[in-house]
Every structure is written in C-alpha cells, then in structure tokens.
XYZ file of C-alpha atoms in Angstrom:
586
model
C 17.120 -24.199 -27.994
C 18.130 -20.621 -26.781
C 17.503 -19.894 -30.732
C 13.644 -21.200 -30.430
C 13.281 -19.561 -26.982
C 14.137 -16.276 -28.272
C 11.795 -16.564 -31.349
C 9.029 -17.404 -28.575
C 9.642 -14.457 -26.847
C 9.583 -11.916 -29.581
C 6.601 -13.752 -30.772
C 4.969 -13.601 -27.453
C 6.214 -9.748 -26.910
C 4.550 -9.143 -30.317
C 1.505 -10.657 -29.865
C 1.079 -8.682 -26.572
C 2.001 -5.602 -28.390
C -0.759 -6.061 -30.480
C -3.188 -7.020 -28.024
C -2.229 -4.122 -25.978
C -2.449 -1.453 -28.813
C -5.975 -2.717 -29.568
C -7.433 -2.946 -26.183
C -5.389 -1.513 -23.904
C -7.887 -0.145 -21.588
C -8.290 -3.776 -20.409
C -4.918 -3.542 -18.978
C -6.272 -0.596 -16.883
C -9.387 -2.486 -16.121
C -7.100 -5.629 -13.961
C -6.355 -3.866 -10.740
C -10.252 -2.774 -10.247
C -11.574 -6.059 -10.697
C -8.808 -7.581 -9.099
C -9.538 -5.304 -6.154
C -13.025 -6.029 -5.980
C -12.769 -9.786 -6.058
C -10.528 -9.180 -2.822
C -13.201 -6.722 -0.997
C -16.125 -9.433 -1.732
C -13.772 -12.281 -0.645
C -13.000 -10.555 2.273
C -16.604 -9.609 3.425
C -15.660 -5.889 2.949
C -18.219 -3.769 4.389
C -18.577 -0.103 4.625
C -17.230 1.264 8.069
C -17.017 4.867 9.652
C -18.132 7.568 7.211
C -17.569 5.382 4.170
C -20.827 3.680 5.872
C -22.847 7.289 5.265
C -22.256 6.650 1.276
C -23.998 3.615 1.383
C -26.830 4.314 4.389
C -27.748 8.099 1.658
C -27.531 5.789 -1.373
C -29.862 3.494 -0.042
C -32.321 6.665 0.653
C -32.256 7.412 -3.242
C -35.883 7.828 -4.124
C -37.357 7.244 -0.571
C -38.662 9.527 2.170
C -34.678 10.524 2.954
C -34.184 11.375 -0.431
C -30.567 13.231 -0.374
C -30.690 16.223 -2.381
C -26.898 17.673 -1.238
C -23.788 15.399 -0.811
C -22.303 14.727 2.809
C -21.533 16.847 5.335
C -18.012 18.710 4.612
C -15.971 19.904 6.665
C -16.043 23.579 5.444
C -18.699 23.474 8.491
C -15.894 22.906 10.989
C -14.021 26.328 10.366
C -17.004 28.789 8.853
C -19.693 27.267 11.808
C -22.506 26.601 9.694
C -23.915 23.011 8.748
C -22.454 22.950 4.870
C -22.860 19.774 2.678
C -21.002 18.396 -0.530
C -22.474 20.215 -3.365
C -24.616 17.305 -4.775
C -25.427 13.464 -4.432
C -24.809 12.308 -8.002
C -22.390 9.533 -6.237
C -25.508 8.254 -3.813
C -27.494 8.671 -7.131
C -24.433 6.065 -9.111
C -24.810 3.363 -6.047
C -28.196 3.494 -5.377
C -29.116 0.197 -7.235
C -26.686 -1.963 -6.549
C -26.524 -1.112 -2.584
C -30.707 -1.632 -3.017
C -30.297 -4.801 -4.609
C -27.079 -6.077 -2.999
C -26.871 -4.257 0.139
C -23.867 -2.114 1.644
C -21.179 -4.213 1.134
C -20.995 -5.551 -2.525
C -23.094 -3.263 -3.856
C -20.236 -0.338 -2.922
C -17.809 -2.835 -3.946
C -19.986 -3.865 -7.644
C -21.371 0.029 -7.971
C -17.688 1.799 -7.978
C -16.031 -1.176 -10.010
C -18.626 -0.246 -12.710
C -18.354 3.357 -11.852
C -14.412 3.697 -12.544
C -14.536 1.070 -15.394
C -16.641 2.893 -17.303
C -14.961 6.163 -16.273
C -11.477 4.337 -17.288
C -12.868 3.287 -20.824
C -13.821 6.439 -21.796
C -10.838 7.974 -20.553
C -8.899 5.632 -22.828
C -10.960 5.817 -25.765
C -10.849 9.258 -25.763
C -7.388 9.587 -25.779
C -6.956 7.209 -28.802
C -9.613 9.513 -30.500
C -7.422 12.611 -29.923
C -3.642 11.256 -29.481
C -4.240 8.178 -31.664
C -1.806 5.246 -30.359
C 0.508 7.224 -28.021
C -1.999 8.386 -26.273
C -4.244 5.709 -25.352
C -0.663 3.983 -24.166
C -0.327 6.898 -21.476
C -3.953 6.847 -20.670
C -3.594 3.338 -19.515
C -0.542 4.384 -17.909
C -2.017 6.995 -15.809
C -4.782 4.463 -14.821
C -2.229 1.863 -13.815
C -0.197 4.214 -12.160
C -2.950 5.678 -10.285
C -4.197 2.225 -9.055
C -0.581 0.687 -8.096
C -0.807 4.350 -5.967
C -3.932 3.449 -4.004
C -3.281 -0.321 -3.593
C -6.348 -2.602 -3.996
C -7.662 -1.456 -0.581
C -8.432 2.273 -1.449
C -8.804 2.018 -5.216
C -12.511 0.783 -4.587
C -12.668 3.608 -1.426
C -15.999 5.229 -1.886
C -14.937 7.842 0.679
C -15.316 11.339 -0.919
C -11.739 12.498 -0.992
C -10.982 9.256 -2.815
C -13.188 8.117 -5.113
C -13.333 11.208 -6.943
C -9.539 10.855 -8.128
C -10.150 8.175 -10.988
C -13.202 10.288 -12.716
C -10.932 13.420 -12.373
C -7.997 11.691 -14.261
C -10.533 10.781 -16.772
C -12.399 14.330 -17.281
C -8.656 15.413 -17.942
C -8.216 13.241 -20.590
C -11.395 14.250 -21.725
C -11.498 17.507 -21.500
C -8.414 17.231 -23.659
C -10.263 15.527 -26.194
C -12.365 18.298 -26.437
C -9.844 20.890 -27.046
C -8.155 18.686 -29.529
C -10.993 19.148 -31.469
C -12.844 16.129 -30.659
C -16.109 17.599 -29.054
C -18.278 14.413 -28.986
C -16.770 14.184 -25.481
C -17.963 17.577 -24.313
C -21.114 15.801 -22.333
C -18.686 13.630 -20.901
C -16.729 16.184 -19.776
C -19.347 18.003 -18.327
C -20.774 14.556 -16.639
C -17.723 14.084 -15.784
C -16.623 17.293 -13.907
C -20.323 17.478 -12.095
C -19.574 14.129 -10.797
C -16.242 15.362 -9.395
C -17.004 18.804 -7.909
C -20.456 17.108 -6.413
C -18.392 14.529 -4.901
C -15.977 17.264 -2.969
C -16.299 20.848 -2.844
C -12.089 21.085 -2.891
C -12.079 21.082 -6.495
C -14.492 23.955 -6.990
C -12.126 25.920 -8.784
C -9.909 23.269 -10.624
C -12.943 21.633 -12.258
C -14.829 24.605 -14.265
C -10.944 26.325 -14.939
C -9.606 22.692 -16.993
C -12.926 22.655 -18.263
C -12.539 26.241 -19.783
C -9.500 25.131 -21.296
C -10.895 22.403 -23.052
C -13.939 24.825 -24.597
C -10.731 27.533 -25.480
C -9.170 25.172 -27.580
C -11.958 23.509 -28.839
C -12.873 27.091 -29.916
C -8.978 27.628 -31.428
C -9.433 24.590 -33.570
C -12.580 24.931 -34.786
C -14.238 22.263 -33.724
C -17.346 21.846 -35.814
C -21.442 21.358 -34.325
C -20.264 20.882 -30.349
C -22.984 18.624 -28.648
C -24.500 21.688 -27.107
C -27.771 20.009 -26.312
C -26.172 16.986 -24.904
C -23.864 18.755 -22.845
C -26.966 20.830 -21.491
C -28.951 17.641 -20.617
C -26.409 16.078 -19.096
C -25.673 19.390 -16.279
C -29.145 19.326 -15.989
C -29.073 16.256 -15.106
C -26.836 16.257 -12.652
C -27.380 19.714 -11.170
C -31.719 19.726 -10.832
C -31.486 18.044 -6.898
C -28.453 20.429 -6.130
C -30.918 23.460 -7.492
C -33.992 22.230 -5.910
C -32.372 21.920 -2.551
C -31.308 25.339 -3.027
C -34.525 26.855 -3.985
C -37.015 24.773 -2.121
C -34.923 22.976 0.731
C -34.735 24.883 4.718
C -32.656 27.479 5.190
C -30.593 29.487 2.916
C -30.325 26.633 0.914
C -26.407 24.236 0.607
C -25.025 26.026 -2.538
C -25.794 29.111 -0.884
C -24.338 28.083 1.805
C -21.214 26.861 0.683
C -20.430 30.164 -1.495
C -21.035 32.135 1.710
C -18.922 29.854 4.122
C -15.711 30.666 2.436
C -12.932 30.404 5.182
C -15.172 30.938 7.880
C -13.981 34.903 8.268
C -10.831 33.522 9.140
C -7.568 33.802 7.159
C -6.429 31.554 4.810
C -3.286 29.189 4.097
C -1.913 31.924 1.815
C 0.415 31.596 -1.376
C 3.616 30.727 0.313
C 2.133 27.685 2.004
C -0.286 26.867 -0.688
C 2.266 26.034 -2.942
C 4.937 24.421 -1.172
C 1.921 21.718 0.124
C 1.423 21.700 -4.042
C 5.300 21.170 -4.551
C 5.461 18.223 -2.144
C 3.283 16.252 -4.248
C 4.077 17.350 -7.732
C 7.308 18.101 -7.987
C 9.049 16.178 -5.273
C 9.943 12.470 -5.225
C 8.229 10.364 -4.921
C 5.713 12.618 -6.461
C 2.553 10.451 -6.887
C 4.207 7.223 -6.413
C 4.313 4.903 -3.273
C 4.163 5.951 -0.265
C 3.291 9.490 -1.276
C -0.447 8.925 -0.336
C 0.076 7.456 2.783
C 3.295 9.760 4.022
C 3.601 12.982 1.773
C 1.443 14.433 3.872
C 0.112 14.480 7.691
C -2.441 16.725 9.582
C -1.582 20.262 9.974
C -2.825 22.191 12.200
C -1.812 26.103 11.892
C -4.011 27.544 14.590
C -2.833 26.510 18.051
C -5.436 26.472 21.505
C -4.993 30.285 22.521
C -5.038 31.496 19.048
C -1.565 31.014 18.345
C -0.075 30.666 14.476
C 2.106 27.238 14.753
C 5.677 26.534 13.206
C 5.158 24.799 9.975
C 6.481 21.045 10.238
C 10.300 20.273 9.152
C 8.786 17.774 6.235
C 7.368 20.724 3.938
C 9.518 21.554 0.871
C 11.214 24.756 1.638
C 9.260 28.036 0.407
C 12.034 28.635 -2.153
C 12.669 25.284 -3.444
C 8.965 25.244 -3.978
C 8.644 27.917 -5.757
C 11.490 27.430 -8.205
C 10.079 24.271 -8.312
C 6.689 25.105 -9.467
C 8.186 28.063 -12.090
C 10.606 25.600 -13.592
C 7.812 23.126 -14.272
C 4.833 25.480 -15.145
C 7.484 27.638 -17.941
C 8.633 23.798 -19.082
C 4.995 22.413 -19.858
C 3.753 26.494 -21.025
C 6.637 26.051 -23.626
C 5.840 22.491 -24.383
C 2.438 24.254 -24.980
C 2.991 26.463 -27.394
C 5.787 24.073 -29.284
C 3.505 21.293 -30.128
C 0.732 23.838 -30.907
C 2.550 25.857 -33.455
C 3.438 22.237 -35.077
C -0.205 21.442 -35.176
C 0.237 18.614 -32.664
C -3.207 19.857 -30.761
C -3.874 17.169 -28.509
C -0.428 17.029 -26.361
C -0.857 21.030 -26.239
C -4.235 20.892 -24.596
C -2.914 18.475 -22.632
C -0.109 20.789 -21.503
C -2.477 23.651 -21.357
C -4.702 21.701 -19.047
C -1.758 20.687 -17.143
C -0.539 23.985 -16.823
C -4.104 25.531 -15.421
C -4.377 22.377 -13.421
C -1.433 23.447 -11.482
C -2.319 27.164 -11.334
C -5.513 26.171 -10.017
C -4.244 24.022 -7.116
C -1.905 26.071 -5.897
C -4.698 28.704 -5.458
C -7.338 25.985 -4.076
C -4.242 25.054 -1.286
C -3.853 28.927 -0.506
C -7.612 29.166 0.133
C -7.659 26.529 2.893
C -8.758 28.042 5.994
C -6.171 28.008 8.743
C -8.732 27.981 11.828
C -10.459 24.381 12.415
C -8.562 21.384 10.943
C -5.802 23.747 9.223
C -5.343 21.559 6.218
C -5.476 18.219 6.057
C -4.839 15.740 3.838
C -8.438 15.048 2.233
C -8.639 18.264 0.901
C -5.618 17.855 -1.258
C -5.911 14.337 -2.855
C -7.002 15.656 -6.028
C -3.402 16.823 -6.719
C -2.212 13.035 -7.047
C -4.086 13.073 -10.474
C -2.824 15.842 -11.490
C 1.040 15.266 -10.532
C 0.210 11.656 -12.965
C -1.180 14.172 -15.540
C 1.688 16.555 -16.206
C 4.273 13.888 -16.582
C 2.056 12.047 -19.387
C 1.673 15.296 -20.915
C 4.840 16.194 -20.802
C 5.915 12.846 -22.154
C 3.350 12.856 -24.400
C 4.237 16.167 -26.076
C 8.483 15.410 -25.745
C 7.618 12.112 -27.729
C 5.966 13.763 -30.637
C 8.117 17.269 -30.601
C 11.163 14.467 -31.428
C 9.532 13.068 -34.192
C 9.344 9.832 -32.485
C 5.702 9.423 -33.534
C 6.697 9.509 -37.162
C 9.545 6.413 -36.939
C 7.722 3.320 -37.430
C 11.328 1.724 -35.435
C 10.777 3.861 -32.586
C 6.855 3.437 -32.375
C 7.021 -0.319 -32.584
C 9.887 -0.280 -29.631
C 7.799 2.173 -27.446
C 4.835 -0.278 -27.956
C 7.289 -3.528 -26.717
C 8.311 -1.417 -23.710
C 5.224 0.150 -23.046
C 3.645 -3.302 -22.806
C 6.506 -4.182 -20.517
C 5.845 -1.438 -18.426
C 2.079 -1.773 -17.576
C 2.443 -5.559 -16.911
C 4.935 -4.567 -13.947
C 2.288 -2.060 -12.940
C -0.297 -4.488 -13.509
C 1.776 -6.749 -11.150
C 2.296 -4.391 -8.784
C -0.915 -3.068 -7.837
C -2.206 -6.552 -7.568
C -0.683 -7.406 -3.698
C -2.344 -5.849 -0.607
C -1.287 -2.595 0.070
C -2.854 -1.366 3.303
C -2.684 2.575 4.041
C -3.792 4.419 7.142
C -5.355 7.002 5.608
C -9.147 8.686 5.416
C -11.201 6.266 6.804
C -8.527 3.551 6.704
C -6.610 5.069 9.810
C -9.458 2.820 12.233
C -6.855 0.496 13.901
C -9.876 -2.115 14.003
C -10.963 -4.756 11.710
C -13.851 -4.727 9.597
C -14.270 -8.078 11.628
C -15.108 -6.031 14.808
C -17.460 -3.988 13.318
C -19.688 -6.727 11.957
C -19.395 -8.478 15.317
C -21.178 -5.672 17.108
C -23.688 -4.827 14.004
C -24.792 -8.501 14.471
C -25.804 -7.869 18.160
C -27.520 -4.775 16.768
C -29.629 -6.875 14.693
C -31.052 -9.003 17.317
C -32.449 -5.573 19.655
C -35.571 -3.895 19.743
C -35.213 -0.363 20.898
C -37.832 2.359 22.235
C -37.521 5.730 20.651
C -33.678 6.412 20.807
C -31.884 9.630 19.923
C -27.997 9.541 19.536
C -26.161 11.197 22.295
C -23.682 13.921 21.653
C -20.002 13.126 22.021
C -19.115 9.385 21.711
C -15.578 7.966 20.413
C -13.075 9.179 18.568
C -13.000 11.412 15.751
C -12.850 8.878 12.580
C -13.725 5.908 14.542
C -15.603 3.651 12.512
C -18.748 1.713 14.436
C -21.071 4.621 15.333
C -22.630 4.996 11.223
C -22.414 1.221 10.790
C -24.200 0.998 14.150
C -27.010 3.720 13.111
C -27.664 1.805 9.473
C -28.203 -0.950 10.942
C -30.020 -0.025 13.076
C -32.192 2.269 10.482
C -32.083 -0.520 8.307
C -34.656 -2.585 10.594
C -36.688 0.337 11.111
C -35.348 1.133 14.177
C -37.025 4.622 16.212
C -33.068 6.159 16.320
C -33.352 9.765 15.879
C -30.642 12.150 15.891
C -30.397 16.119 16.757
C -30.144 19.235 14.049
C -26.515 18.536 12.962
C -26.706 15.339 12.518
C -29.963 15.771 10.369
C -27.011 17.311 7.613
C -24.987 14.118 7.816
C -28.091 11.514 7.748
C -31.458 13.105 6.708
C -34.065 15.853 7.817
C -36.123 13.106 8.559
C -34.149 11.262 10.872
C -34.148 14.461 13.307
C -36.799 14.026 15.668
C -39.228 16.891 16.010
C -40.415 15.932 19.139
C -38.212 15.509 22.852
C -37.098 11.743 23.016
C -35.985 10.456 26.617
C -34.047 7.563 26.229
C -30.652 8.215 24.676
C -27.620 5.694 22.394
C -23.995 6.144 22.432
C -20.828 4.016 22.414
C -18.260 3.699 24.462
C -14.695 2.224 23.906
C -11.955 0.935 26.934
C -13.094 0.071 30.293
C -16.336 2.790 30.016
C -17.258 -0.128 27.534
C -16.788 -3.028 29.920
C -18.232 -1.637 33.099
C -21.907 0.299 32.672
C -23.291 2.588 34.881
C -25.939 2.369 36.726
C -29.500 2.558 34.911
C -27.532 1.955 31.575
C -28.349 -1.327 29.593
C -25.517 -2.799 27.545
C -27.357 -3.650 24.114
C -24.100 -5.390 22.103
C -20.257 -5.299 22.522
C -17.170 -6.663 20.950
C -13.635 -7.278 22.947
C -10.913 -9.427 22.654
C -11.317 -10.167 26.371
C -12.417 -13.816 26.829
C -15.896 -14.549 27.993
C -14.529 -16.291 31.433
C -13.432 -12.915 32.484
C -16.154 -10.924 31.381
C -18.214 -13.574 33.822
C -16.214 -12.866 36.918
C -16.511 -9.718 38.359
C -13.355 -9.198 40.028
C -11.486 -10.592 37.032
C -13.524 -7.784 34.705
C -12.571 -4.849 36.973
C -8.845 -5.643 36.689
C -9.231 -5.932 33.023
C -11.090 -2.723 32.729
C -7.722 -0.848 33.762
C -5.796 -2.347 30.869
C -8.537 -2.456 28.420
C -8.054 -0.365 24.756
C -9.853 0.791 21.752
C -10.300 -3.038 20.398
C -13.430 -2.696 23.361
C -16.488 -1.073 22.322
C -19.755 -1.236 23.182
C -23.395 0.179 22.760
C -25.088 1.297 25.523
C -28.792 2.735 25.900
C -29.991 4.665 28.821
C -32.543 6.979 30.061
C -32.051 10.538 29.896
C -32.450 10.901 33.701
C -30.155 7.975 34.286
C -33.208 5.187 34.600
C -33.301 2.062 33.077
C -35.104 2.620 29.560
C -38.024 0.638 28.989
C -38.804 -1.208 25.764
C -35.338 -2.988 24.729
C -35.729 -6.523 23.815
C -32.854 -9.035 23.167
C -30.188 -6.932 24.324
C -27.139 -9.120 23.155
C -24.567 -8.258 25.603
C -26.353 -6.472 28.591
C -25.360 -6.338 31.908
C -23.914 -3.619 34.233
C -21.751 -3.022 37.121
C-alpha cells in the first residue's frame, strides 16, 4: 500500500508538473477570480474615493466626459487643483460599470483588466526566459496577490490597482530588451496605463522603459513594432493632450510639471532611501504584513512650521544605505555576468531591476515634505518592485549555475516550483482584511448601502455640497453624490470639487439650498430649519422615537451614525424635498 501511494503521488506531482509548465499562468489567474467571486457574493460596492472610479467611468463618452485622471494629491502641498495624468482606467471600466453598474462591473472590469495584464506578463516571460521564467512570472503574480489578500487585489483605488500592470510592464519591458520586441506596444500600453493611473511613478515608468529599448538596441533586435507602439501612445495619450491644449486653464499636464513640490523642500536622499530600504531590503520585504504595517503616515512638517523627528520604525540611515549598495552592486554584477554569457533575458531583468531601484529612491526623495509629508499611497509601487529583484536575481543565480542546462535539476525545480505556488495559491485564497487606502473606513459596506437606499427614495431642489463634512477618507459622501447623480439629481458642487467630479457638475449659477453629512450625535439631533433626508445607526428605532431617550444617546453616539441632511443656506427649511427617508429634527 505505502508502495502504490507513493507511485500516486509522483504520478500526481508529475502530472501537475506538466500541467503547470504548460499553463502556468492559470495558476496566477486563481486568486483574482477567487477574489471576485467573494466581492460579488458579498454585494461589494464601491465606497469613499474608490466610488469616484466608478461615478468618472460611468461619464466615459457622456457630457462629463473625463479627459484627466482623479484629483491627486500633489494639489494638497503645491495649492493648485492637479489631476492624475490621464483616465485610461475610467476608459478600461467604462462598459462593464455601464452595463453592470458600480459594483460588479468594478469587480468584472479589473478581474479582466489584471487577467489579461497577468497573461501577457507570463507569456512574455516564457517568450524571453523560456521555462524558468514563466515559473517566476507566476510566482511574482502569486506572490503579489497572497500580498494584497482577496480584499485589495480587486482595489480599483489608484495607488493599488496600478501594482499588477506595473509587475507586468516589467516583465515586459524585459522581453523587449531580451530581444523580443513584439511586446514593445505592450510595454508602452502598459506603462501609459500605469503612469495615467498615478503620477508617483512618473519617473520609474519612462527610465525601465529606456532600459528595455537599450537592450533591445544591444541585441539587435530586428523590425521593432514602431507603428504599433506609436498607435498604441496615441491611443492612450490623445484625451491627456486634448485636455491640455483645449481644456480651462493652463491645462493638467501643465499643471502637474509645474506643481513640483509646491516650492517647498523635498524628502531628500537620506530619507528617500531608507523609506525605499524598509520595503526592499528589510523583512518582511513585500510579504505579509508589509502592506498593511511597513509603513504609516508621516508627517515631516509640524503646525508652526516645525521639521518633526523621524519615527523609531524607519531603517536607520546607514543600514539603509549599505543596504541599498550591497543589493544594487549584487544585481549590477549579476548584470553584467549573465550578459557576457549571452543569457540576455535575466540581465535585462537585472538591469531593469537595478534602474527600478535607482529610480525609486529618487521618486521617495522628491516627495514634498509640506502637506501630507509622505504617505503611504505614494510608495506602493515599490512592493512590485521589491517582488521583481528577487525573481531576477533568482532568475539570473539559477542560470549563472548552470542549473538551466541539468535536465535533473530542471525537472526538480519544476516539482517544487509547483509545490510552491499551490501554497501560495492556498494562501491568498482566505480573507485577508487590511486597513489601508480606502480600506481604513471602520464601517461596513453594509452601512453605506443602507443610507444610499434612503437616497434613492428623495427628490431634492437644486443642492450644492457644503464645504467641510466628515472625516478625511470617510467613505459615504461619493457613494452619496453617485447616487444621487445617478437619478439625475440637481447636486452641484463648487470649483474644487469640479476637479474631483466634472466641470459640469459645478454650478455656474448661486444655488441656496445646501447637502452635507454629519456623523455622531450632529447626525442624530438636526438643527433647526435642517431636514434629515436618510440616516443609518445602530441605535434602535424605539429610541430614536423618544425624545429624551435620543438626547442621552446623542452623548454616546460614534462614527457608526451618519446622516444626510439638507438645509437652506440662510438656515430655512428648503423647499422641494420629497420622500425624505429619515427626516425629522430636534
């Protein structure tokens, strides 16, 4: 018996071997779909600014056409309204959110999105790196994806969804300096899609890029698909360029050039790269918890001007650095090894990985230390790359030792690779919640819907949103406003706003009445001449009908109490609301 059972197993491990060295971007492909058959199940629906991506991809083609990505927050520290530098992600979601609405067709439009990115990825590697490297390919997909957790793989929050199409322009960018240049436009579509998405990796996207042409270039590669490559940028760049031409203003590329660090100083080398160290080169590097606890908001400006101490949980400036020389001399020699050997495809790799890190270091020193100082959205493209240099490194160790050439060792590596992504597979597959982006909300999506159902039911009079509101990354107010815009609703909303959610959702003309939310007991007791339009609590509805019992529970009540409120602008009742779920006052 144990005789049979081991000739089972070994059958089984080969047969998986097999399967796994012909299709092994379908191993990469389990956590997304296994991910979005958990967000459907679950109801998920797009809350806080996740809820912009889908309100600006449902504009796609429609009087609120977005021509510029969402607002960044480069317009906190340089004071001027700055977006994104294109909307090639509303562009990728616009059907599916048309035909499915916010919710599933997010969920439907990024599972195609990084399937397709994932694929390519994958085949490209095998193109370039044969075996081996469509093996790490799926590994850095895997890895990636066990990272996020099933909740924030399918995150269509800028900072985050860019980070599977940027693992998969490096892999295909080095395809292309392998010598492989069929993936050129996909390196191109790839990288717009990326630096559209977030303006952080301005620099990092056109420098790995350059490294793919160089050795593309060094090796010869015959006939590049020049005029593919061209239509593609054009592609994605014309609405970026016609903004900037023909739009108000100066124009948003203009714009964001010019806004630099806001004429304040910067993070500055020593900083820059220990914030680089902490994810690259110290455990747990990209692994969980890294996303969730590597790093944390930090401020470096205090109230009265004042430079702050940096936090205790930075890697020391001297660690970091010898950190970041050790492992940029290790992967430049690993470089030039493989190269000299002819092994072109782990070289780029290293080259790429090399210039990657460069390039982030600088992007970190080039944070502006006024506003937020730097937080962690702004760095979440290094989690790709800290995946990246470890499979290149791996990738050109493996064939430096001959390894590649020893049909034993290639056939074990296969058995243990396939071993290795099943427990990743595994892994990534349980919930995984991280508070983190838009993710931090304490609330349920639950809560949300509750109120955006009361929403539903009102008829307003012109509205315009009121300045202030709740707290910074709260999620109801943009659920609340597509909703609301979604039935056609007169909400209009001033100049700054207009960046976020349209030019044509600023009102040109004075509007009286005004909308805002309120959380705690402002949420539970209005004031006078205000009209309570929807609310959610987990107070029970016997003490919301007893007055005295209300005003006690006002003192204790928290953030799980919000509510919508509409009111004149001189404090009178507005006129015009119909089936106000929820009113009442105080």
């Amino acid at each position: 018996m144990p005789d049979r059972l081991r000739r089972a197993a070994g059958r089984l491990a080969r047969w998986l071997a097999r399967w796994l060295d012909r299709w092994p971007e379908i191993v990469a492909l389990v956590p997304l779909m296994a991910a979005a058959a958990r967000a459907l199940a679950a109801g998920w629906i797009p809350v806080g600014e996740n809820a912009v991506i889908s309100l600006r991809a449902a504009d796609v083609l429609t009087g609120d056409h977005p021509w510029v990505g969402t607002a960044s927050s480069v317009s906190v520290s340089s004071g001027a309204a700055v977006n994104h530098p294109g909307p090639a992600l509303f562009d990728l979601l616009a059907l599916p959110v048309k035909l499915l609405g916010p919710g599933p067709g997010v969920v439907l439009g990024l599972l195609a999105l990084h399937s397709m990115v994932t694929v390519v990825a994958v085949r490209a590697a095998r193109r370039c790196g044969g075996r081996t490297a469509a093996l790490l390919a799926t590994a850095t997909f895997v890895g990636l994806s066990v990272t996020l957790g099933p909740e924030l793989v399918l995150d269509p929050w800028n900072p985050h969804v860019l980070l599977m199409p940027l693992l998969a322009l490096l892999w295909c960018v080095t395809a292309v300096g392998a010598g492989r240049s069929e993936y050129l436009p996909w390196a191109a579509g790839l990288g717009s899609l990326v630096l559209q998405i977030h303006v952080s990796t301005a620099l990092l996207v056109p420098s790995i890029v350059a490294v793919g042409l160089f050795g593309a270039w060094r090796t010869g590669s015959s006939s590049p698909p020049w005029r593919a490559t061209a239509i593609v940028i054009a592609a994605f760049w014309v609405q970026p360029v016609w903004q900037q031409l023909f739009g108000a203003g100066d124009g948003n590329l203009w714009a964001l050039a010019s806004s630099g660090g806001g004429g304040g100083t910067r993070v500055g080398l020593r900083l820059g790269a220990r914030l680089v160290a902490d994810v690259v080169a110290v455990p747990p590097f990209w692994m969980r918890p890294s996303f969730e606890r590597t790093f944390s908001d930090l401020p470096l400006i205090g109230p009265a001007g004042e430079s702050l101490p940096t936090p205790g949980w930075l890697v020391g400036s001297a660690l970091a650095a010898l950190l970041m020389v050790l492992l940029l001399g290790s992967l430049s020699a690993l470089a030039v090894a493989t190269w000299r050997r002819g092994w072109h495809a782990p070289a780029t790799g290293c080259a790429v990985a090399v210039v990657a890190l460069a390039i982030a270091v600088a992007s970190a020193s080039s944070i502006p230390r006024v506003g937020y100082g730097v937080a962690p959205h702004q760095l979440r493209f290094l989690w790709p790359i800290a995946l990246w240099w470890m499979a290149t490194m791996a990738w050109a160790v493996w064939v430096l030792i001959g390894a590649a050439r020893r049909p034993i060792a290639m056939r074990s590596m296969r058995v243990v690779a396939t071993i290795a992504l099943a427990v990743g597979v595994v892994g990534s597959l349980p919930s995984y919640p991280q508070a983190v982006g838009v993710a931090r909300a304490t609330l349920s999506i639950d809560d949300v819907r509750r109120l955006v159902e009361q929403i539903e039911t009102v008829d307003l009079p012109p509205v315009r949103l009121a300045e202030g509101g709740l707290w910074i990354g709260e999620p109801f107010t943009i659920p609340v406003l597509e909703a609301l815009w979604a039935d056609d609703q007169p909400v209009w909303v001033d100049d700054a706003g207009g960046s976020q959610f349209g030019r044509r959702r600023v009102s040109a003309q004075p509007v009286g009445a005004v909308l805002y939310l309120r959380a705690g007991a402002e949420a539970l007791l209005c004031a006078p001449g205000a009209l309570r339009i929807a609310l959610v609590t987990p107070i029970d509805a016997a003490t919301l009908a007893d007055p005295a019992a209300l005003a006690e529970a006002a003192q204790t009540a928290d953030l799980r109490t919000v509510a919508v409120f509409v009111e004149g602008d001189d404090g009178s009742l507005p006129v015009g609301v119909v089936g106000a779920a929820g009113a009442g006052g105080s």
